[in-house]
Coordinates of C-alpha atoms and ligand atoms in Angstrom, one line a residue:
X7 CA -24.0 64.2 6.9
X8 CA -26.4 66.3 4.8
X9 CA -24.3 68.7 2.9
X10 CA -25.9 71.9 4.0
X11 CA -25.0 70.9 7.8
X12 CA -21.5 72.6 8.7
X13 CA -19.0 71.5 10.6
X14 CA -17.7 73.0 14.1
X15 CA -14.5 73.7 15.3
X16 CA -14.6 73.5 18.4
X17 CA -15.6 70.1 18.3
X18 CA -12.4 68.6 16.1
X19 CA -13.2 67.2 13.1
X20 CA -15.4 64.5 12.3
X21 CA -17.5 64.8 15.7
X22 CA -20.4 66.8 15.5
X23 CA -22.2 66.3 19.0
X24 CA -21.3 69.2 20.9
X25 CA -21.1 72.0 18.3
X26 CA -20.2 75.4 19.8
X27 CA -20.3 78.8 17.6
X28 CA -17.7 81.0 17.2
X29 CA -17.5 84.9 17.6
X30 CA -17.0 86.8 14.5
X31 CA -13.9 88.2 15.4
X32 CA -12.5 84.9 16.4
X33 CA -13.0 83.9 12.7
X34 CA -10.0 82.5 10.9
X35 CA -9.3 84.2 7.9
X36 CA -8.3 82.3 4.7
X37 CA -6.5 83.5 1.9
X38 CA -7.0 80.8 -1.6
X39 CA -3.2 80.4 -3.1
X40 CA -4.5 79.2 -5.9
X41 CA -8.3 78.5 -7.3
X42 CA -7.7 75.9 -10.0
X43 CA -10.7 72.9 -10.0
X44 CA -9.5 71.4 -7.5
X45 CA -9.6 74.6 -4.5
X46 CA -13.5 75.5 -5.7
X47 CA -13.9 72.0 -4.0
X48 CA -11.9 73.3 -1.0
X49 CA -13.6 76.4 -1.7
X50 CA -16.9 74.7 -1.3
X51 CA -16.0 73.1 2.4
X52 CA -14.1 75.4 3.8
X53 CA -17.4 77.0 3.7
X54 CA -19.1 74.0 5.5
X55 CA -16.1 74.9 8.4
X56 CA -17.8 77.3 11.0
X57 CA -15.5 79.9 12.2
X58 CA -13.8 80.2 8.7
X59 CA -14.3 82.7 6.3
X60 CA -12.9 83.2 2.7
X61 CA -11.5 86.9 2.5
X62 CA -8.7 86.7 -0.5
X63 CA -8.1 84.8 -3.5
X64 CA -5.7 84.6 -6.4
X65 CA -5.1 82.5 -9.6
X66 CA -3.1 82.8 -13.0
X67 CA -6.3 82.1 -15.0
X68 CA -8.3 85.2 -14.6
X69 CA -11.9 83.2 -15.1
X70 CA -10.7 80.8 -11.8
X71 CA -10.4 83.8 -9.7
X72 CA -14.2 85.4 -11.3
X73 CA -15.9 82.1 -10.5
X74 CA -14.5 81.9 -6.8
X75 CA -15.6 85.6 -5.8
X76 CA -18.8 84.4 -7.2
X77 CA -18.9 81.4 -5.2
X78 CA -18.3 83.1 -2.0
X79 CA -20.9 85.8 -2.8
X80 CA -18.4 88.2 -3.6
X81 CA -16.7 88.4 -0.2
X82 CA -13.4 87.3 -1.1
X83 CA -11.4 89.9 -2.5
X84 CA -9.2 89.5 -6.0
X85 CA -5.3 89.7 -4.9
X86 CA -2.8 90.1 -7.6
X87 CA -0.6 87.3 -6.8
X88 CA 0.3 85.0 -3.9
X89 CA 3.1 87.3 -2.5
X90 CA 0.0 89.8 -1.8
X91 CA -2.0 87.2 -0.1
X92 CA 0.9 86.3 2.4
X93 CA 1.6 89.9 2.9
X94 CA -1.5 90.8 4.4
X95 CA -1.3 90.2 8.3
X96 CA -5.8 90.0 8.4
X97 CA -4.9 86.6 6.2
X98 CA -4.5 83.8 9.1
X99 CA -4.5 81.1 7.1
X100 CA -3.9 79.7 3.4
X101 CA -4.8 76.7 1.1
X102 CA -2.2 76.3 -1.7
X103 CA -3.8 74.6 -4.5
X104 CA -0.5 74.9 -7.3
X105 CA 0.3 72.2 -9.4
X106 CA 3.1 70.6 -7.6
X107 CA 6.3 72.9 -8.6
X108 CA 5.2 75.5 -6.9
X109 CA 4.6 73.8 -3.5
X110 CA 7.9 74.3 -1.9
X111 CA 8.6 77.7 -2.1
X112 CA 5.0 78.7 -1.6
X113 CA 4.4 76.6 1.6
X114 CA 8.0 77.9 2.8
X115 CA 7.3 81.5 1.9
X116 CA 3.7 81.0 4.0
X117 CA 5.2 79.6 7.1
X118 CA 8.0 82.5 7.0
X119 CA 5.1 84.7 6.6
X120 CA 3.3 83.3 9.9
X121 CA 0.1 81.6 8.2
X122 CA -1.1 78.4 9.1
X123 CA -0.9 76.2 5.7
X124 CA -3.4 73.9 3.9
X125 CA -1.2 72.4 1.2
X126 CA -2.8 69.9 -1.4
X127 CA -1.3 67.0 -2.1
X128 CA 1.7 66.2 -3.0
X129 CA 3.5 68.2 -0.5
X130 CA 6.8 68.0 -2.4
X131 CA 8.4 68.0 -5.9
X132 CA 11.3 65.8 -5.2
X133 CA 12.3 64.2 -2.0
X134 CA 15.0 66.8 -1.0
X135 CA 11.8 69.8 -0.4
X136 CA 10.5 67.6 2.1
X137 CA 13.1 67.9 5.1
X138 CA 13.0 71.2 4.3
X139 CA 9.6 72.1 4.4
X140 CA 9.4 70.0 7.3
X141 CA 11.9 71.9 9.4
X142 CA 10.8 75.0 8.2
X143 CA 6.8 74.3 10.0
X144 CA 8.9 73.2 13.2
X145 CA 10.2 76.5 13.2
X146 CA 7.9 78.9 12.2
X147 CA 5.9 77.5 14.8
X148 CA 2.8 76.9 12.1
X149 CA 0.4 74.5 11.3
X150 CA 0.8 72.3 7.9
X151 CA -1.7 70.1 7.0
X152 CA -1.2 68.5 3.5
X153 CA -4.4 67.4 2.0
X154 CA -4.8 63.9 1.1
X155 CA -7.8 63.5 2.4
X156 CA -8.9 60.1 2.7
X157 CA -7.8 59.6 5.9
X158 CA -10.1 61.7 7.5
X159 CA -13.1 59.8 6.3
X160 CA -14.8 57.6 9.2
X161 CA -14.8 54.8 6.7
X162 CA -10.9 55.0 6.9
X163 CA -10.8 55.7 10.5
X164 CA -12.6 52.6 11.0
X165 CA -10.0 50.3 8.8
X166 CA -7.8 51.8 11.0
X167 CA -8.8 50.7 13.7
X168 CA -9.6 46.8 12.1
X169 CA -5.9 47.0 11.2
X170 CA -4.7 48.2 15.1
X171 CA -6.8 46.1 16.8
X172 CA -5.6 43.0 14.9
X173 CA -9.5 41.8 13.7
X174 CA -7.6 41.4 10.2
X175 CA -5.3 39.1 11.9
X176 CA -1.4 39.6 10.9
X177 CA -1.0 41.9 7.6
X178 CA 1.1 40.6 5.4
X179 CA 0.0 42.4 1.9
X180 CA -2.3 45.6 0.9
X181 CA -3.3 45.8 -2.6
X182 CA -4.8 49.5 -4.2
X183 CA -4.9 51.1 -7.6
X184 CA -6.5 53.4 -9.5
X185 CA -7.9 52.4 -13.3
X186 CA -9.4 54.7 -15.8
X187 CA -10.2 54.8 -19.8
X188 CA -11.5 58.2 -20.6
X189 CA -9.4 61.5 -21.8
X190 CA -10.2 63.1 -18.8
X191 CA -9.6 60.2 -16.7
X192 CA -5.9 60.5 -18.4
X193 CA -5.7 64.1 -17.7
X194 CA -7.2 65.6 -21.2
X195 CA -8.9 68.2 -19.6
X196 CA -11.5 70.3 -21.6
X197 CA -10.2 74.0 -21.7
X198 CA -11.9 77.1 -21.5
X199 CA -12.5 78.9 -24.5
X200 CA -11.6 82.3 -23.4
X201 CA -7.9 81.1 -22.2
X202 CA -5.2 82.8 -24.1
X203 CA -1.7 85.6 -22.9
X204 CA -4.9 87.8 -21.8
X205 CA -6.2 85.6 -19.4
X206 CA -3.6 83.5 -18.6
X207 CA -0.1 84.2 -16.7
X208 CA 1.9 81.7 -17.9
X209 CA 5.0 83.0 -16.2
X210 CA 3.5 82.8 -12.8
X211 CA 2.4 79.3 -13.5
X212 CA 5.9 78.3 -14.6
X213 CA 7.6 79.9 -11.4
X214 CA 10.4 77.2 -10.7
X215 CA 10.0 75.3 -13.7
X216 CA 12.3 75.2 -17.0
X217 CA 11.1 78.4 -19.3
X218 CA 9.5 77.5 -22.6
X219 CA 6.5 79.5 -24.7
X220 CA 2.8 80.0 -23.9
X221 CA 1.5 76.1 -24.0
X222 CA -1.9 75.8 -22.5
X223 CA -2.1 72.4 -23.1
X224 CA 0.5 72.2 -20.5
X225 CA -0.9 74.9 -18.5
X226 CA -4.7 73.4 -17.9
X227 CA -3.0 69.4 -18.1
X228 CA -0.1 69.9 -16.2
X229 CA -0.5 66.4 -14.8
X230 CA 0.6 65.1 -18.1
X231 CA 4.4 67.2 -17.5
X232 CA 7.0 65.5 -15.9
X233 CA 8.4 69.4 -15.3
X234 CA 5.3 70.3 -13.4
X235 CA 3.8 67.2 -11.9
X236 CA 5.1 63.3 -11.2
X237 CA 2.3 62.1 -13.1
X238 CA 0.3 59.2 -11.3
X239 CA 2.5 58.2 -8.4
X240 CA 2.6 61.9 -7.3
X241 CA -1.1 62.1 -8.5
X242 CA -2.5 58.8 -7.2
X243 CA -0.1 56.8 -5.5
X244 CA 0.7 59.3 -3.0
X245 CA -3.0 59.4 -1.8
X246 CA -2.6 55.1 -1.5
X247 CA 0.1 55.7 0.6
X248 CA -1.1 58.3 3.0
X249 CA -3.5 55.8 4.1
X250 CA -1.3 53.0 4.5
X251 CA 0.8 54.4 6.4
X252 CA -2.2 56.2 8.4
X253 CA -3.7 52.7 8.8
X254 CA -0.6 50.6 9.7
X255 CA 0.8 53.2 11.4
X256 CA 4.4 52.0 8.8
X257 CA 6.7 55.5 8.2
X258 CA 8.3 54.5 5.0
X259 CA 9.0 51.6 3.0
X260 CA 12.5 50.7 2.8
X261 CA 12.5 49.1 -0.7
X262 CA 10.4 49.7 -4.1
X263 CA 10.4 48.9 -7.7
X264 CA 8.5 50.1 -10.5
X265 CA 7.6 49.7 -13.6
X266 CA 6.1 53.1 -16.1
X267 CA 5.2 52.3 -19.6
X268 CA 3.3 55.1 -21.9
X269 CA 0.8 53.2 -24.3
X270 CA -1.8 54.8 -25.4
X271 CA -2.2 58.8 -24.3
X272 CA 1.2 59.4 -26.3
X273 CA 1.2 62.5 -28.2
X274 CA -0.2 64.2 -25.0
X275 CA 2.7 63.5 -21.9
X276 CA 6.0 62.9 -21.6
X277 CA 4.8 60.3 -18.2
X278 CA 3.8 57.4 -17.9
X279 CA -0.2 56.3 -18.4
X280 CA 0.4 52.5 -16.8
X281 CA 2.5 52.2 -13.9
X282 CA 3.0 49.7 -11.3
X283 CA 4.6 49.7 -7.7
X284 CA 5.7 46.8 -4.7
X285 CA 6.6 48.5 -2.2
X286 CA 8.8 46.6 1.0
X287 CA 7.7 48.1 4.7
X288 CA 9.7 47.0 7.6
X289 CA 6.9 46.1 9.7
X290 CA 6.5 42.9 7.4
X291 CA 4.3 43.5 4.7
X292 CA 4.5 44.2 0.8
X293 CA 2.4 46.8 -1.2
X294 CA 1.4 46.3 -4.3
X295 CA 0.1 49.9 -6.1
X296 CA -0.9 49.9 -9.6
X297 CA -2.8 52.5 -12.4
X298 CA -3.7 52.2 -15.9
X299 CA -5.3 54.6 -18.1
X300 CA -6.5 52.1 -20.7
X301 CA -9.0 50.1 -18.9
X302 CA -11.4 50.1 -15.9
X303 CA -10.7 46.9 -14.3
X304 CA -12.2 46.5 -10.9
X305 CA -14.5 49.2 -11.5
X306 CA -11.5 51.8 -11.7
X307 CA -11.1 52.2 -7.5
X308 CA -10.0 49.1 -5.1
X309 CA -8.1 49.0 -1.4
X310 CA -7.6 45.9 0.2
X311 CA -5.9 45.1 2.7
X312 CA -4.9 41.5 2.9
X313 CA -4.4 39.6 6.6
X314 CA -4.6 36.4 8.1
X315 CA -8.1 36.5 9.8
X316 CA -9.3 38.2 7.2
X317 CA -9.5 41.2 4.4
X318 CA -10.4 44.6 4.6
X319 CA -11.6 46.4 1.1
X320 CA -12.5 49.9 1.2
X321 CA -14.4 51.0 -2.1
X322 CA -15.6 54.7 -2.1
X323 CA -17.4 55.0 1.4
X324 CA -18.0 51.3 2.0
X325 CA -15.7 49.1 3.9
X326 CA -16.4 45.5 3.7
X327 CA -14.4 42.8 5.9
X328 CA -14.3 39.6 4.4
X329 CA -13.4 37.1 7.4
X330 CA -10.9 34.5 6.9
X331 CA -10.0 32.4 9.9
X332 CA -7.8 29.7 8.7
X333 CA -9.4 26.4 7.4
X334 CA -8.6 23.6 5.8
X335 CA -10.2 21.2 3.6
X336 CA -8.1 18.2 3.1
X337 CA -10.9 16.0 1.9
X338 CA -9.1 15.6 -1.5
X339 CA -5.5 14.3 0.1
X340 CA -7.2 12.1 2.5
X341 CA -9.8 10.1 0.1
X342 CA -6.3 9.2 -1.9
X343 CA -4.9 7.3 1.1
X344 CA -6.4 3.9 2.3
X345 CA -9.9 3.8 3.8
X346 CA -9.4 3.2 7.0
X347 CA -6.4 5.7 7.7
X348 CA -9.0 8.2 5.8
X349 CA -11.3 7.3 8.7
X350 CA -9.1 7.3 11.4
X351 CA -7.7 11.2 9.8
X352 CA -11.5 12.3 10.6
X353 CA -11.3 11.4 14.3
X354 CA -8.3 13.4 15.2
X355 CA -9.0 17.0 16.5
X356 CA -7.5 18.8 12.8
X357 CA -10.0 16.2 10.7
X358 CA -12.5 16.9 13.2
X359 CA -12.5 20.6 12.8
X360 CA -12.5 20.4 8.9
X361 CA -15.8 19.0 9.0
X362 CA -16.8 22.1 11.2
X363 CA -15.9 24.7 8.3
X364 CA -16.1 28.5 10.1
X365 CA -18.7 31.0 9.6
X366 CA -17.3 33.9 7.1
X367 CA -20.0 36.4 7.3
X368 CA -19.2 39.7 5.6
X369 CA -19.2 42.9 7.5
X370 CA -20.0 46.1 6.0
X371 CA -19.3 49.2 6.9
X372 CA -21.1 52.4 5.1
X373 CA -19.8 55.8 6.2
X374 CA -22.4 58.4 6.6
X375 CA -20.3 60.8 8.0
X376 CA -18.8 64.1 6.9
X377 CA -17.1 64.4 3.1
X378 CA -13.8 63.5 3.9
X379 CA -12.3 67.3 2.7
X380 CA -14.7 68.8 4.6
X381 CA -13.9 66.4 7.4
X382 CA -10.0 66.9 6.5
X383 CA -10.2 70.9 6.2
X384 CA -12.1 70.9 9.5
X385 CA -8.8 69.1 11.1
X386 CA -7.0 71.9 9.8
X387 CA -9.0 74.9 11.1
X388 CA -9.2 72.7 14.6
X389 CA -5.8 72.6 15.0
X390 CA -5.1 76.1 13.8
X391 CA -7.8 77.8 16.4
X392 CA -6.1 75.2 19.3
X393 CA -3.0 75.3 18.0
X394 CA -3.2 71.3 18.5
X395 CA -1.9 68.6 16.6
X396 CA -3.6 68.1 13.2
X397 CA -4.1 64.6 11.0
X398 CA -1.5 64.8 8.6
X399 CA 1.5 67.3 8.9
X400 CA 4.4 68.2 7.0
X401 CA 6.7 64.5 8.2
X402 CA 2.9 62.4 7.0
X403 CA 3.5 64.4 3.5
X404 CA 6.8 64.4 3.1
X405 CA 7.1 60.5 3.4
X406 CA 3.7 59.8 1.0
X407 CA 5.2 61.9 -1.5
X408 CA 8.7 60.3 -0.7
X409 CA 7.1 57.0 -1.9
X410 CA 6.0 58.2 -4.8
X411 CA 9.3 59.8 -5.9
X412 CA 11.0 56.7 -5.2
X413 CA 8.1 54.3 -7.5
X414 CA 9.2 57.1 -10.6
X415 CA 13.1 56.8 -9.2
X416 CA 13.1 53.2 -9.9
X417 CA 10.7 53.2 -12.8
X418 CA 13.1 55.8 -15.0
X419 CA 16.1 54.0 -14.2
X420 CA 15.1 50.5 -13.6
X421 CA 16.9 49.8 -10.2
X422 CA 15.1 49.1 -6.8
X423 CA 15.0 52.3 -4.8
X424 CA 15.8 52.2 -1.0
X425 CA 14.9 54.4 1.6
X426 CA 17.7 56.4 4.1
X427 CA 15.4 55.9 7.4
X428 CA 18.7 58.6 8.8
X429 CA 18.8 61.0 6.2
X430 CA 15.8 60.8 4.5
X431 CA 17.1 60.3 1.2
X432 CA 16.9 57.8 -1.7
X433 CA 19.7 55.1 -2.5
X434 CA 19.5 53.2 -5.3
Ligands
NAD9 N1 -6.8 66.1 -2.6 C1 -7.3 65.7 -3.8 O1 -8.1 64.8 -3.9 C2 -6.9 66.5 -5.0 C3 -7.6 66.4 -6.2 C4 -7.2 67.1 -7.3 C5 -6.0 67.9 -7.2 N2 -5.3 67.9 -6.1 C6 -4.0 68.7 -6.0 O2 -4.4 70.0 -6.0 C7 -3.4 70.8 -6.7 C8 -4.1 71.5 -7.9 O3 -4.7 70.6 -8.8 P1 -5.9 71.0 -9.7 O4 -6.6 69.8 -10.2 O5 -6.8 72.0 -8.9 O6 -5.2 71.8 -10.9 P2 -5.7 73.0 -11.7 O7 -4.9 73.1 -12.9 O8 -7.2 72.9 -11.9 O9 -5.4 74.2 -10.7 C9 -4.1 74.7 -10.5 C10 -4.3 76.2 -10.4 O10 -3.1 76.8 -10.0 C11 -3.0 78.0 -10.7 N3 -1.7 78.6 -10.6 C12 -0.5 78.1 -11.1 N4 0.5 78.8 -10.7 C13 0.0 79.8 -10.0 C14 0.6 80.9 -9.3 N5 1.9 81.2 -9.4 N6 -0.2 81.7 -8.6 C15 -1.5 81.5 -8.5 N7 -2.1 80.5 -9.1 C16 -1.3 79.7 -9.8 C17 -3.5 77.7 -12.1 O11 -3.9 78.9 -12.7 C18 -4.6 76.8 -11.8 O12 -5.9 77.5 -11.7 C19 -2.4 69.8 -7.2 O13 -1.3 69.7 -6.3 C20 -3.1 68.5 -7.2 O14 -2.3 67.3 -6.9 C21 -5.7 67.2 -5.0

């Protein structure tokens, strides 16, 4: 889809046919928890979302809150701090864009305050945030969508739909990771020149976390802080996982083991910068996740999922299915054995069909459709004007971010993590 072309809500997300506008006052108001790099992007489609309007923002870097007014033409209005966002009853709606400490008690504090909540991935901190945040939508009544994504993409709808229909056969293995080799690919942001106490609240940014001085280094690459962040599993993983479950339709797995090493970025983290995951899912397949800073192999991005009749890999917004019906070639057992029984092998029905070898001819799938966030956002506003069910609520985030809590569980204390299906808890 072009990207000046919005999107309607009253036609759900993702299916643009029968647009319908919406009245003014029947406009959902949304207040920006948050405006950090990655909510101007939100920023950007929520704007793509008819029926939505930006009113109120807030940041503790004053140049993140200048640059959104500016982006929304000066309509939103400044608010001191997230507290005077969820006071204000004309705010339906908020996007919480934190890094990941502050997602709890923000999205808690939201639903308690009677908005309808956007919250960026990961939901949670630790696994323990997620029942709660869970029961708390349940009853407030609110929706929660938590923003990984991907899975709103036609590209991953479509996989889906490989996977459920069985066209890939029985799935027995799904492979993803996420490479980079550049500072910023490591979380080395650049930042901005005119951050210091002035423009900066460091105390709001700390919130829950441990006190300790004025660091910007750990305020602009908070990524790189086990105190604020859970580095790539919470960063990267937990988007991997959000699809596979969305695309099996698997909950949780019940075993994983991990491995984290820190090799190169050193004097800038206390995480990991190379990790690797297998992952156990009760519905019979293994997942193998794995991330490196120090090299692009694979071209940095890859998503396959591995079954019998053949392999899905999704790569950016093309999903290609490489078919794989089972055939064999025995050639090489059957010239070692004596002429004639080699001869007589070629006449049965299995010799017969190895001299027929299958067609395998690729299918490609290019998605044209809407950006997934808009696509994803969209979802969101949907289900808040219907009051509907929306792609990925508070039980989707609290098991993705589950997963990735248990892959640094098991990588800091070298034991295989297992799920509680019951209590939704780890056991080691
Ligand atoms: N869905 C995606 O593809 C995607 C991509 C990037 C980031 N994210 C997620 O978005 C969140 C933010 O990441 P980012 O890259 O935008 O980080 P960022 O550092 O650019 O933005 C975070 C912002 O939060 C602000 N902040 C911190 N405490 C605050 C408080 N108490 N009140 C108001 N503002 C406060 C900071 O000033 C900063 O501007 C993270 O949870 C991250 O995992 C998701």
């Amino acid at each position: 889809m072009p990207l000046t072309r919005r999107i309607f809500l009253g036609t759900g997300a993702g299916v643009l046919a029968q647009a319908q506008t919406v009245a003014p006052s029947d406009r959902i108001s949304v207040g920006m928890i948050a405006v950090g790099s990655r909510s101007h992007e939100l920023l950007e489609a929520i704007k793509k979302v008819d029926g939505t309007e930006i009113v109120g923002v807030c940041d503790a870097y004053s140049g993140r809150v200048q640059r959104a007014i500016e982006r929304t033409d000066g309509r939103a209005k400044k608010y001191a701090s997230y507290k005077d966002i969820l006071a204000d009853p004309s705010i339906d709606a908020v996007t919480i864009g934190t890094p990941d400490h502050w997602h709890r008690q923000m999205v808690i504090e939201a639903l308690e305050a009677g908005k309808d909540v956007y919250c960026e991935k990961p939901l949670t901190f630790n696994i323990d945030e997620g029942l709660e945040i869970a029961v708390a939508a349940e009853r407030a009544g609110k929706i929660l969508q938590v923003g990984s994504q991907g899975i709103s993409s036609d590209s991953t709808k479509m996989l889906r739909d490989w996977v459920q229909s069985g066209k890939l056969g029985q799935i027995t293995m799904v492979r993803a990771a996420y490479n980079r080799n550049s500072p910023g690919g490591a979380w080395i942001y650049p930042i901005p020149s005119d951050a210091s106490p002035e423009t900066v609240d460091w105390e709001a940014f700390l919130g829950p976390a441990p006190e300790r001085e004025f660091d910007l280094a750990r305020f602009f690459r908070w990524r790189c802080y086990k105190e604020y962040s859970g580095g790539i599993a919470t960063d990267l993983f937990v988007h991997l996982c959000t699809t596979i479950h969305y695309v099996t339709g698997a909950v949780m797995p019940s075993d994983v083991v991990a491995m984290g090493d820190l090799y190169r970025w050193r004097e800038s983290r206390n995480v990991p910068d190379t990790l690797n995951a297998v992952l156990r899912y009760k519905e019979g397949f293994t997942v193998n996740l794995s991330s490196t800073f120090n090299s692009r192999a694979d071209g940095g991005y890859g998503f396959q999922v591995l079954g019998t009749e053949g392999a899905a890999q999704l790569a950016g917004r093309t999903l290609t299915l490489y078919p794989d019906p089972a055939y064999d070639n025995n050639a090489w057992i059957v010239g070692a054995w004596p002429k004639k029984l080699e001869e007589a092998y070629y006449s049965t029905p299995e010799g017969r069909a190895e001299l027929r070898p299958p067609k395998r001819t690729e299918e490609v799938y290019r998605d044209t459709g809407p950006a997934a966030t808009v696509a994803h956002l969209a979802d969101f506003f949907h289900a808040v004007g219907n009051r509907g069910a929306n792609i990925e609520d508070a039980w989707d985030g609290h098991h993705a971010a589950s997963c990735a809590h248990l892959i640094n569980a098991s990588a800091e204390t070298g034991s295989m993590m297992h799920w509680d299906f019951e209590r939704h808890r780890a056991v080691s």
